[in-house]
Tab-separated table of C-alpha atoms and ligand atoms in Angstrom:
chain	number	residue	atom	x	y	z
A	1	MET	CA	-0.010	-0.011	0.025
A	2	LYS	CA	1.242	3.556	-0.759
A	3	PRO	CA	0.361	6.389	1.577
A	4	PHE	CA	-2.902	8.260	1.247
A	5	PRO	CA	-2.807	11.931	0.406
A	6	LYS	CA	-1.808	14.396	3.138
A	7	ASN	CA	-4.889	15.592	5.055
A	8	PHE	CA	-7.014	12.582	3.759
A	9	LEU	CA	-10.273	12.673	5.715
A	10	TRP	CA	-10.641	9.211	7.428
A	11	GLY	CA	-13.807	8.789	9.438
A	12	ALA	CA	-17.353	7.702	9.160
A	13	ALA	CA	-20.968	8.903	8.547
A	14	THR	CA	-24.193	8.917	10.403
A	15	SER	CA	-27.781	9.695	9.413
A	16	ASN	CA	-29.021	11.491	12.442
A	17	VAL	CA	-32.662	10.637	12.025
A	18	GLN	CA	-31.725	6.994	12.016
A	19	ALA	CA	-29.613	7.367	15.153
A	20	GLU	CA	-30.852	10.114	17.436
A	21	GLY	CA	-34.222	9.099	18.838
A	22	GLY	CA	-35.530	11.910	21.019
A	23	TYR	CA	-37.957	12.290	18.280
A	24	LEU	CA	-40.227	14.759	20.035
A	25	GLU	CA	-37.843	16.254	22.410
A	26	ASP	CA	-36.960	19.974	22.788
A	27	GLY	CA	-39.297	21.176	20.042
A	28	LYS	CA	-38.582	18.676	17.307
A	29	SER	CA	-41.497	17.811	15.054
A	30	LEU	CA	-42.100	14.440	13.259
A	31	ASN	CA	-40.436	13.885	9.943
A	32	VAL	CA	-40.940	11.639	6.996
A	33	TYR	CA	-38.630	8.958	8.500
A	34	ASP	CA	-40.528	8.966	11.777
A	35	THR	CA	-43.774	8.487	10.058
A	36	LEU	CA	-42.591	5.988	7.331
A	37	GLU	CA	-44.431	2.841	7.062
A	38	VAL	CA	-41.756	0.281	6.134
A	39	LYS	CA	-41.976	-2.723	3.978
A	40	PRO	CA	-39.144	-5.154	5.010
A	41	GLU	CA	-36.303	-5.323	2.569
A	42	ILE	CA	-36.393	-9.177	2.498
A	43	GLY	CA	-39.217	-11.451	3.487
A	44	ASP	CA	-42.506	-10.253	4.980
A	45	VAL	CA	-41.737	-10.413	8.722
A	46	PRO	CA	-41.983	-6.934	10.141
A	47	VAL	CA	-38.634	-5.397	10.978
A	48	ALA	CA	-39.367	-1.745	11.856
A	49	SER	CA	-38.500	-0.255	15.145
A	50	SER	CA	-39.838	3.044	16.409
A	51	THR	CA	-37.592	6.022	15.958
A	52	ALA	CA	-38.622	7.307	19.505
A	53	VAL	CA	-35.198	6.090	20.919
A	54	ALA	CA	-33.244	4.551	17.963
A	55	SER	CA	-29.647	4.469	19.307
A	56	ASP	CA	-30.353	7.286	21.675
A	57	HIS	CA	-27.569	9.359	19.992
A	58	TYR	CA	-29.623	12.470	21.065
A	59	HIS	CA	-28.481	11.868	24.639
A	60	ARG	CA	-25.345	9.857	24.155
A	61	TYR	CA	-23.555	11.877	21.371
A	62	LYS	CA	-20.647	12.826	23.568
A	63	GLU	CA	-19.920	9.176	24.303
A	64	ASP	CA	-20.245	8.322	20.621
A	65	ILE	CA	-17.970	11.176	19.655
A	66	ALA	CA	-15.415	10.053	22.289
A	67	LEU	CA	-15.320	6.608	20.608
A	68	MET	CA	-14.807	8.235	17.215
A	69	GLN	CA	-11.921	10.104	18.781
A	70	GLU	CA	-10.473	6.816	20.118
A	71	MET	CA	-10.637	5.373	16.594
A	72	GLY	CA	-8.609	8.445	15.454
A	73	PHE	CA	-11.197	9.977	13.118
A	74	LYS	CA	-10.094	12.950	11.156
A	75	ALA	CA	-13.702	13.687	10.029
A	76	ASN	CA	-17.217	12.767	10.847
A	77	ARG	CA	-20.242	13.209	8.692
A	78	PHE	CA	-23.613	13.725	10.250
A	79	SER	CA	-26.889	15.279	9.326
A	80	ILE	CA	-28.642	18.298	10.737
A	81	VAL	CA	-32.277	17.178	11.075
A	82	TRP	CA	-34.549	19.681	9.410
A	83	SER	CA	-37.439	18.851	11.667
A	84	ARG	CA	-35.283	19.473	14.718
A	85	THR	CA	-34.031	22.893	13.701
A	86	HIS	CA	-37.108	24.186	11.773
A	87	PRO	CA	-40.002	21.988	13.090
A	88	GLY	CA	-42.697	24.088	11.411
A	89	GLY	CA	-40.975	23.682	8.068
A	90	ASP	CA	-42.825	26.575	6.366
A	91	ASP	CA	-42.663	29.379	8.932
A	92	GLY	CA	-39.016	30.208	9.034
A	93	ILE	CA	-38.823	29.798	12.786
A	94	MET	CA	-35.542	28.282	14.025
A	95	ASN	CA	-35.913	26.068	17.048
A	96	GLU	CA	-33.117	27.367	19.345
A	97	LYS	CA	-32.876	24.157	21.308
A	98	GLY	CA	-32.555	22.182	18.032
A	99	ILE	CA	-29.721	24.250	16.700
A	100	ALA	CA	-28.002	24.418	20.008
A	101	TYR	CA	-27.774	20.677	20.132
A	102	TYR	CA	-25.876	20.628	16.716
A	103	GLU	CA	-23.655	23.410	17.791
A	104	ASP	CA	-22.576	21.518	20.771
A	105	MET	CA	-22.166	18.351	18.748
A	106	ILE	CA	-19.871	20.295	16.304
A	107	ASP	CA	-17.996	21.903	19.305
A	108	THR	CA	-17.534	18.451	20.852
A	109	MET	CA	-16.138	17.055	17.480
A	110	ARG	CA	-13.796	19.986	17.123
A	111	ALA	CA	-12.521	19.632	20.605
A	112	ALA	CA	-11.879	15.897	19.697
A	113	GLY	CA	-9.911	16.980	16.674
A	114	ILE	CA	-12.564	15.808	14.348
A	115	GLU	CA	-13.600	17.804	11.301
A	116	PRO	CA	-17.425	17.973	10.994
A	117	VAL	CA	-18.939	17.238	7.590
A	118	VAL	CA	-22.508	18.406	7.596
A	119	SER	CA	-25.263	16.889	5.442
A	120	LEU	CA	-28.590	18.488	4.870
A	121	VAL	CA	-31.871	16.709	4.125
A	122	HIS	CA	-31.080	13.166	5.058
A	123	PHE	CA	-34.603	11.476	5.035
A	124	ASP	CA	-35.749	14.237	7.520
A	125	MET	CA	-38.204	16.598	5.812
A	126	PRO	CA	-40.843	17.818	8.420
A	127	ASP	CA	-43.801	15.579	7.900
A	128	SER	CA	-46.072	18.555	7.771
A	129	LEU	CA	-44.309	19.459	4.472
A	130	TYR	CA	-45.110	16.188	3.056
A	131	ARG	CA	-48.744	16.233	4.152
A	132	LYS	CA	-49.438	19.956	3.383
A	133	TYR	CA	-47.433	20.397	0.148
A	134	ASN	CA	-46.354	16.976	-1.123
A	135	GLY	CA	-42.742	17.808	-0.405
A	136	PHE	CA	-40.505	18.636	-3.208
A	137	TYR	CA	-43.264	18.070	-5.776
A	138	ASP	CA	-44.395	21.700	-4.701
A	139	ARG	CA	-42.192	24.577	-5.712
A	140	ARG	CA	-42.732	26.379	-2.501
A	141	VAL	CA	-40.832	23.507	-0.541
A	142	VAL	CA	-37.689	24.477	-2.575
A	143	ASP	CA	-37.769	27.930	-0.820
A	144	PHE	CA	-38.586	26.474	2.521
A	145	TYR	CA	-35.536	24.229	2.175
A	146	ALA	CA	-33.361	27.075	0.876
A	147	ASP	CA	-34.403	29.241	3.913
A	148	HIS	CA	-33.654	26.313	6.286
A	149	VAL	CA	-30.121	25.850	4.684
A	150	ALA	CA	-29.344	29.588	4.703
A	151	ASP	CA	-30.339	29.886	8.355
A	152	ILE	CA	-28.179	27.014	9.314
A	153	ALA	CA	-25.219	28.126	7.247
A	154	ARG	CA	-25.266	31.628	8.778
A	155	ARG	CA	-25.425	30.139	12.205
A	156	LEU	CA	-22.645	27.682	11.656
A	157	LYS	CA	-20.314	29.970	9.791
A	158	GLY	CA	-16.711	29.322	10.719
A	159	LYS	CA	-17.677	26.162	12.679
A	160	VAL	CA	-18.205	23.942	9.738
A	161	LYS	CA	-16.005	23.835	6.570
A	162	TYR	CA	-17.422	20.804	4.690
A	163	TRP	CA	-21.127	20.711	3.523
A	164	ILE	CA	-23.245	18.189	1.573
A	165	THR	CA	-26.457	19.829	0.243
A	166	TYR	CA	-28.812	16.767	0.068
A	167	ASN	CA	-28.231	13.073	0.847
A	168	GLU	CA	-28.456	10.772	-2.186
A	169	ILE	CA	-30.266	13.414	-4.252
A	170	ASN	CA	-30.459	10.888	-7.205
A	171	LEU	CA	-32.870	8.824	-5.187
A	172	ALA	CA	-35.288	11.795	-4.783
A	173	THR	CA	-37.428	10.609	-7.716
A	174	TRP	CA	-38.202	7.557	-5.577
A	175	GLY	CA	-40.474	9.999	-3.673
A	176	HIS	CA	-41.533	9.740	-0.189
A	177	LEU	CA	-38.588	9.194	2.147
A	178	VAL	CA	-36.070	11.088	-0.046
A	179	ALA	CA	-38.102	13.958	-1.379
A	180	GLY	CA	-41.213	13.853	0.942
A	181	ALA	CA	-43.401	13.438	-2.176
A	182	ASP	CA	-45.797	10.846	-3.668
A	183	ARG	CA	-46.754	10.829	-7.317
A	184	PRO	CA	-50.186	12.379	-7.540
A	185	GLU	CA	-52.969	10.458	-9.368
A	186	GLY	CA	-53.132	11.248	-13.046
A	187	VAL	CA	-49.407	12.303	-13.159
A	188	SER	CA	-47.230	10.224	-15.343
A	189	GLN	CA	-43.943	8.774	-14.008
A	190	ALA	CA	-42.042	10.952	-16.541
A	191	GLU	CA	-43.859	14.081	-15.289
A	192	PHE	CA	-43.210	13.247	-11.708
A	193	HIS	CA	-39.635	12.376	-12.421
A	194	GLU	CA	-39.101	15.809	-14.198
A	195	ARG	CA	-40.784	17.829	-11.577
A	196	ILE	CA	-38.914	16.211	-8.675
A	197	THR	CA	-35.655	16.470	-10.624
A	198	HIS	CA	-36.222	20.201	-11.429
A	199	HIS	CA	-37.077	21.088	-7.795
A	200	THR	CA	-34.436	19.024	-6.046
A	201	MET	CA	-31.759	20.278	-8.459
A	202	LEU	CA	-32.849	23.877	-7.916
A	203	ALA	CA	-32.908	23.192	-4.151
A	204	HIS	CA	-29.385	21.880	-4.342
A	205	ALA	CA	-28.257	24.906	-6.381
A	206	LYS	CA	-29.869	27.417	-3.869
A	207	ALA	CA	-28.074	25.558	-1.086
A	208	VAL	CA	-24.677	25.912	-2.781
A	209	LEU	CA	-25.138	29.558	-3.220
A	210	ALA	CA	-26.634	30.202	0.275
A	211	ILE	CA	-23.764	28.319	1.939
A	212	HIS	CA	-21.167	30.149	0.015
A	213	GLU	CA	-22.902	33.439	0.665
A	214	ALA	CA	-22.878	32.814	4.324
A	215	ASP	CA	-19.251	31.628	4.355
A	216	PRO	CA	-17.112	32.072	1.276
A	217	ASP	CA	-14.532	29.608	2.753
A	218	ALA	CA	-17.148	26.785	3.000
A	219	ILE	CA	-16.514	23.772	0.785
A	220	VAL	CA	-19.808	22.536	-0.683
A	221	GLY	CA	-20.518	19.328	-2.386
A	222	GLY	CA	-23.410	17.558	-4.047
A	223	MET	CA	-24.099	13.954	-3.187
A	224	GLU	CA	-25.460	10.852	-4.855
A	225	ALA	CA	-25.834	7.081	-4.241
A	226	PHE	CA	-23.510	5.735	-6.914
A	227	SER	CA	-23.209	2.268	-8.451
A	228	PRO	CA	-21.514	1.440	-11.763
A	229	VAL	CA	-23.807	-0.420	-14.052
A	230	TYR	CA	-22.205	-3.313	-15.872
A	231	PRO	CA	-23.589	-4.873	-19.091
A	232	ALA	CA	-24.722	-8.460	-18.481
A	233	THR	CA	-22.670	-9.540	-21.594
A	234	CYS	CA	-20.968	-7.824	-24.466
A	235	ALA	CA	-24.161	-8.010	-26.556
A	236	PRO	CA	-24.844	-4.475	-27.775
A	237	GLU	CA	-28.251	-4.359	-26.278
A	238	ASP	CA	-26.882	-5.151	-22.907
A	239	LEU	CA	-24.352	-2.408	-23.255
A	240	PHE	CA	-27.113	0.070	-24.317
A	241	ALA	CA	-29.241	-0.998	-21.290
A	242	ALA	CA	-26.250	-0.527	-18.905
A	243	ASP	CA	-25.304	2.835	-20.414
A	244	PHE	CA	-28.830	4.226	-20.270
A	245	ALA	CA	-29.318	2.887	-16.784
A	246	GLN	CA	-26.102	4.343	-15.641
A	247	LYS	CA	-27.175	7.795	-16.993
A	248	MET	CA	-30.678	7.673	-15.486
A	249	ARG	CA	-29.754	6.232	-12.139
A	250	SER	CA	-26.604	8.110	-11.306
A	251	PHE	CA	-25.176	10.474	-13.981
A	252	LEU	CA	-28.213	12.590	-14.435
A	253	GLN	CA	-28.078	14.555	-11.186
A	254	PHE	CA	-24.299	15.075	-11.267
A	255	ASP	CA	-24.648	16.091	-14.995
A	256	ILE	CA	-27.131	18.784	-14.025
A	257	MET	CA	-25.227	19.921	-10.909
A	258	THR	CA	-21.986	20.441	-12.893
A	259	THR	CA	-23.549	22.160	-15.959
A	260	GLY	CA	-26.762	23.883	-14.629
A	261	ASP	CA	-28.927	22.349	-17.253
A	262	TYR	CA	-30.686	19.109	-18.310
A	263	PRO	CA	-28.457	16.896	-20.525
A	264	ALA	CA	-29.550	16.012	-24.051
A	265	TYR	CA	-30.501	12.325	-23.276
A	266	TYR	CA	-32.825	13.485	-20.502
A	267	LYS	CA	-34.517	16.293	-22.546
A	268	THR	CA	-35.012	13.770	-25.401
A	269	LEU	CA	-36.524	11.113	-23.089
A	270	LEU	CA	-38.933	13.651	-21.567
A	271	LYS	CA	-39.938	14.900	-25.077
A	272	GLU	CA	-40.665	11.234	-26.037
A	273	GLN	CA	-42.876	10.977	-22.967
A	274	GLY	CA	-44.685	14.151	-23.875
A	275	VAL	CA	-43.295	16.115	-20.995
A	276	THR	CA	-42.377	19.812	-21.479
A	277	CYS	CA	-38.998	20.246	-19.989
A	278	GLU	CA	-37.681	23.720	-20.548
A	279	LEU	CA	-36.267	24.916	-17.273
A	280	PRO	CA	-37.216	28.536	-16.577
A	281	GLU	CA	-34.380	30.873	-17.381
A	282	GLU	CA	-34.340	32.262	-13.871
A	283	ASP	CA	-33.802	28.695	-12.372
A	284	ARG	CA	-31.251	27.931	-14.990
A	285	ALA	CA	-29.272	31.041	-14.067
A	286	ILE	CA	-29.214	29.899	-10.412
A	287	MET	CA	-28.248	26.371	-11.412
A	288	ARG	CA	-25.493	27.532	-13.708
A	289	GLN	CA	-24.033	29.849	-11.005
A	290	ALA	CA	-24.102	26.850	-8.499
A	291	ALA	CA	-22.391	24.589	-11.062
A	292	LYS	CA	-19.516	27.129	-11.075
A	293	GLU	CA	-19.339	27.194	-7.368
A	294	LEU	CA	-19.482	23.426	-6.751
A	295	ASP	CA	-16.460	22.367	-4.923
A	296	TYR	CA	-16.570	18.552	-5.020
A	297	LEU	CA	-18.775	15.505	-5.570
A	298	ALA	CA	-19.651	13.149	-2.825
A	299	PHE	CA	-21.117	9.747	-3.119
A	300	SER	CA	-22.203	6.636	-1.171
A	301	TYR	CA	-20.904	3.431	-2.554
A	302	TYR	CA	-22.318	0.056	-1.385
A	303	SER	CA	-22.519	-2.046	-4.487
A	304	SER	CA	-22.411	-2.294	-8.230
A	305	ALA	CA	-25.411	-3.024	-10.521
A	306	ALA	CA	-25.866	-4.748	-13.848
A	307	ALA	CA	-28.286	-4.408	-16.755
A	308	LYS	CA	-29.504	-6.669	-19.480
A	309	GLY	CA	-31.189	-5.756	-22.775
A	310	PRO	CA	-33.345	-5.639	-24.681
A	311	ALA	CA	-35.176	-2.911	-22.684
A	312	THR	CA	-36.650	0.324	-23.779
A	313	LYS	CA	-35.472	3.678	-22.496
A	314	GLU	CA	-38.888	4.147	-20.834
A	315	GLU	CA	-38.579	0.846	-19.098
A	316	ILE	CA	-35.097	1.541	-17.854
A	317	ALA	CA	-35.895	4.977	-16.704
A	318	PHE	CA	-39.198	4.450	-14.984
A	319	GLY	CA	-39.849	0.757	-14.604
A	320	GLY	CA	-36.643	-0.710	-13.306
A	321	GLY	CA	-36.335	-2.353	-16.714
A	322	GLY	CA	-33.109	-4.189	-17.596
A	323	ARG	CA	-32.103	-4.995	-13.988
A	324	TYR	CA	-29.893	-7.980	-13.821
A	325	SER	CA	-28.337	-9.893	-10.910
A	326	ASN	CA	-24.607	-10.195	-11.448
A	327	PRO	CA	-23.670	-13.877	-11.018
A	328	TYR	CA	-20.012	-13.186	-10.328
A	329	LEU	CA	-20.477	-11.450	-7.090
A	330	GLY	CA	-21.377	-12.581	-3.575
A	331	ALA	CA	-23.756	-10.650	-1.404
A	332	ASN	CA	-24.748	-10.027	2.204
A	333	GLU	CA	-27.895	-11.366	3.838
A	334	TRP	CA	-29.938	-8.559	2.378
A	335	GLY	CA	-28.798	-9.357	-1.187
A	336	TRP	CA	-26.463	-6.404	-1.472
A	337	LYS	CA	-23.609	-7.512	-3.883
A	338	ILE	CA	-20.106	-7.088	-2.681
A	339	ASP	CA	-17.861	-5.529	-5.308
A	340	PRO	CA	-14.774	-3.563	-4.108
A	341	GLN	CA	-13.578	-3.264	-7.614
A	342	GLY	CA	-16.837	-1.469	-8.399
A	343	LEU	CA	-15.616	1.330	-6.105
A	344	ARG	CA	-12.487	1.756	-8.193
A	345	ILE	CA	-14.495	1.759	-11.295
A	346	SER	CA	-16.876	4.343	-9.921
A	347	LEU	CA	-14.037	6.672	-8.910
A	348	ASN	CA	-12.685	6.369	-12.416
A	349	LEU	CA	-16.035	6.988	-14.134
A	350	LEU	CA	-16.755	10.125	-12.001
A	351	THR	CA	-13.219	11.502	-12.452
A	352	ASP	CA	-13.302	11.051	-16.253
A	353	ARG	CA	-16.639	12.689	-16.516
A	354	TYR	CA	-16.532	15.514	-14.082
A	355	HIS	CA	-12.891	16.295	-13.323
A	356	LEU	CA	-13.778	17.407	-9.744
A	357	PRO	CA	-12.334	16.184	-6.339
A	358	LEU	CA	-14.452	13.228	-5.059
A	359	PHE	CA	-15.341	12.319	-1.549
A	360	ILE	CA	-16.494	8.818	-0.507
A	361	VAL	CA	-19.036	9.629	2.214
A	362	GLU	CA	-20.609	6.278	2.912
A	363	ASN	CA	-19.312	2.712	2.392
A	364	GLY	CA	-20.070	-0.312	4.495
A	365	ILE	CA	-21.752	-3.651	4.860
A	366	GLY	CA	-24.967	-4.527	6.714
A	367	LEU	CA	-24.470	-7.561	8.934
A	368	ASP	CA	-26.464	-9.253	11.735
A	369	ASP	CA	-23.612	-8.971	14.269
A	370	GLN	CA	-23.762	-11.242	17.275
A	371	LEU	CA	-22.596	-10.440	20.794
A	372	VAL	CA	-20.916	-13.580	22.142
A	373	ASP	CA	-19.266	-13.303	25.534
A	374	GLY	CA	-19.262	-9.554	25.433
A	375	LYS	CA	-17.494	-9.517	22.041
A	376	ILE	CA	-18.462	-8.937	18.312
A	377	GLU	CA	-16.188	-10.687	15.875
A	378	ASP	CA	-17.185	-8.908	12.609
A	379	ASP	CA	-14.574	-10.270	10.345
A	380	ALA	CA	-16.871	-9.912	7.352
A	381	ARG	CA	-16.919	-6.184	7.969
A	382	ILE	CA	-13.212	-6.041	8.273
A	383	ALA	CA	-12.844	-7.923	4.957
A	384	TYR	CA	-15.332	-5.630	3.237
A	385	HIS	CA	-13.549	-2.382	4.296
A	386	THR	CA	-10.160	-3.904	3.592
A	387	ALA	CA	-11.053	-4.712	0.040
A	388	HIS	CA	-12.694	-1.353	-0.542
A	389	ILE	CA	-9.787	0.658	0.873
A	390	LYS	CA	-7.404	-1.259	-1.367
A	391	ALA	CA	-9.563	-0.474	-4.435
A	392	MET	CA	-9.594	3.211	-3.280
A	393	GLU	CA	-5.757	3.199	-2.888
A	394	GLN	CA	-5.385	1.826	-6.443
A	395	ALA	CA	-7.759	4.466	-7.841
A	396	ILE	CA	-5.570	7.202	-6.274
A	397	HIS	CA	-2.139	5.805	-7.066
A	398	GLU	CA	-2.719	3.882	-10.262
A	399	ASP	CA	-5.516	5.858	-11.873
A	400	GLY	CA	-4.823	9.404	-10.576
A	401	VAL	CA	-8.147	9.974	-8.880
A	402	ASP	CA	-8.319	13.093	-6.702
A	403	LEU	CA	-10.077	11.764	-3.586
A	404	MET	CA	-10.554	13.847	-0.380
A	405	GLY	CA	-11.439	11.189	2.077
A	406	TYR	CA	-13.153	7.924	3.071
A	407	LEU	CA	-16.187	8.023	5.545
A	408	ALA	CA	-17.305	4.535	6.383
A	409	TRP	CA	-20.914	3.603	7.180
A	410	SER	CA	-21.165	3.819	10.074
A	411	PRO	CA	-19.386	4.783	13.363
A	412	PHE	CA	-21.860	2.962	15.552
A	413	ASP	CA	-25.049	0.904	14.994
A	414	PHE	CA	-28.347	2.604	14.305
A	415	LEU	CA	-31.653	1.893	12.489
A	416	SER	CA	-31.343	1.050	8.776
A	417	SER	CA	-33.267	2.994	6.139
A	418	HIS	CA	-35.984	0.370	6.629
A	419	LYS	CA	-35.844	1.034	10.389
A	420	GLU	CA	-34.309	-2.380	11.084
A	421	VAL	CA	-31.983	-2.914	14.124
A	422	ARG	CA	-30.726	-6.280	13.074
A	423	LYS	CA	-29.000	-4.871	9.925
A	424	ARG	CA	-25.941	-3.301	11.514
A	425	TYR	CA	-23.136	-1.347	9.924
A	426	GLY	CA	-21.209	0.173	12.917
A	427	PHE	CA	-17.741	-0.195	14.277
A	428	VAL	CA	-19.410	0.040	17.698
A	429	TYR	CA	-22.226	-2.239	18.694
A	430	VAL	CA	-25.331	-0.709	20.283
A	431	ASN	CA	-26.852	-3.158	22.693
A	432	ARG	CA	-30.516	-3.342	21.776
A	433	THR	CA	-32.790	-5.513	19.655
A	434	LYS	CA	-35.945	-4.660	17.593
A	435	ASP	CA	-38.264	-4.477	20.643
A	436	ASP	CA	-35.915	-4.532	23.640
A	437	LEU	CA	-33.862	-1.370	24.323
A	438	LYS	CA	-31.757	-3.167	26.928
A	439	ASP	CA	-29.085	-0.832	28.182
A	440	LEU	CA	-28.130	0.683	24.674
A	441	ALA	CA	-24.445	0.121	25.816
A	442	ARG	CA	-21.791	0.966	23.350
A	443	ILE	CA	-19.457	-1.970	22.702
A	444	PRO	CA	-16.517	-1.671	20.324
A	445	LYS	CA	-16.470	-4.456	17.756
A	446	LYS	CA	-13.390	-6.245	16.458
A	447	SER	CA	-13.542	-3.823	13.479
A	448	PHE	CA	-13.312	-0.813	15.808
A	449	TYR	CA	-9.694	-1.821	16.694
A	450	TRP	CA	-8.935	-2.735	13.063
A	451	TYR	CA	-10.177	0.722	11.787
A	452	LYS	CA	-8.304	2.548	14.469
A	453	ASN	CA	-5.019	0.919	13.240
A	454	VAL	CA	-5.867	1.652	9.581
A	455	ILE	CA	-6.271	5.420	10.466
A	456	ALA	CA	-3.185	5.352	12.740
A	457	THR	CA	-1.084	3.953	9.887
A	458	ASP	CA	-2.691	6.165	7.315
A	459	GLY	CA	-3.976	3.060	5.461
A	460	MET	CA	-0.587	1.399	5.238
A	461	GLU	CA	-1.702	-1.529	7.487
A	462	LEU	CA	-5.045	-3.100	6.560
B	501	LIG	C1	-27.790	5.022	2.217
B	501	LIG	C2	-28.430	6.122	3.117
B	501	LIG	O1	-28.796	4.860	1.195
B	501	LIG	O2	-27.544	3.814	2.629
B	501	LIG	C3	-28.351	5.714	4.483
B	501	LIG	O3	-27.811	7.438	3.003
B	501	LIG	C4	-28.633	4.204	4.722
B	501	LIG	O4	-29.262	6.487	5.297
B	501	LIG	C5	-27.542	3.445	4.039
B	501	LIG	O5	-28.914	3.761	6.036
B	501	LIG	C6	-27.511	1.997	4.163
B	501	LIG	O6	-28.719	1.467	3.661
B	501	LIG	P1	-29.716	0.563	4.561
B	501	LIG	O7	-31.016	0.554	3.784
B	501	LIG	O8	-29.098	-0.671	4.710
B	501	LIG	O9	-29.811	1.381	5.885
């Protein structure tokens, strides 16, 4: 292994709605994750736990940050929960207790020598914005979001350098959890897709400008969930399916963020679907300016994907058409394929297309860790991260990728996006089950000591 760049940001990432609990404490309102009715990822046995306590990070953040410090974190990504800082959503009123919580969290990180990386909108839109406005489907919500971000940025000026405007913004067209929106009856999938894309891209752009206006030294990135899409074979129709799936699933939002306009393949698709797609000039101007000001691209990486033709563009874009299960890769219990080389491929694809610094802000494996005699031997997690860090090292040294850091998912265990406790990602075990909160004790796993050594040796010892 060759050394990682100077000031490489080693650390991990948390989605605070999934970790905090305290879901109605100190003025917080319910958000779309709190009210989400979950279908289990696999099988039909209910998995969801209430978000009332989650991992109780709301009360135990100092202990959690002390453990991050013990691991030697250089950076920690977390999300500022919209429904905690602006519980009304549409009234512009900041909840002082809510923002004070994050201020103290940031101060605690800084005192521990950890650089905070702040995400905005991580599955946490106030539920009232979903119910009253249908979330980002409604243009007014773009401005509520922009006001929320501007307020936070002004308040945290000088305390936070690294910002992420919106978690996995390319998944916003899925609707509810990510964009607080459902497709209204009578609206086609293409129309819904365009409207959500327009509004979330404009929201992102306004956030970039608002954060830079509040603090010209801030470093602001857009973020996606990224998977490279492989063709099932070298048959041309498979290649076409993979290429179009790649564009629609993960290039689209980065293409818009970096140019300020819709790319030709998207405009053409919409036209074919009978959707008018001219962005208003006023919005385009904001988006173009934000494209100029964008400092880096952040992404989560868990797995690669594959596609098989023949499939129409419409099927690929709106119906999950062309999806193919790669037979060459193993998977975890939840069927998430394990593909470290896919991370190197992703880093190369993104570098070649955008020529911007990249930041891996989520990468990890969900496992049903077992506490045996007070210990958790999570060798599969160590193997997963080892292989991905090696792939990242190759991308930097052999391919010339400009990478800012590696934030693993996650520092400690908390609820999955499907509110499942059993699917754990942390380096620190949180002692609870789906229905039994037990003592919520924090127990470092084997991977905790392993990651600590990785950071201490700057990736030289894996
Ligand atoms: C990302 C999200 O999609 O993946 C996280 O940003 C999420 O919030 C993570 O928890 C892992 O996915 P899951 O579904 O296993 O929790």
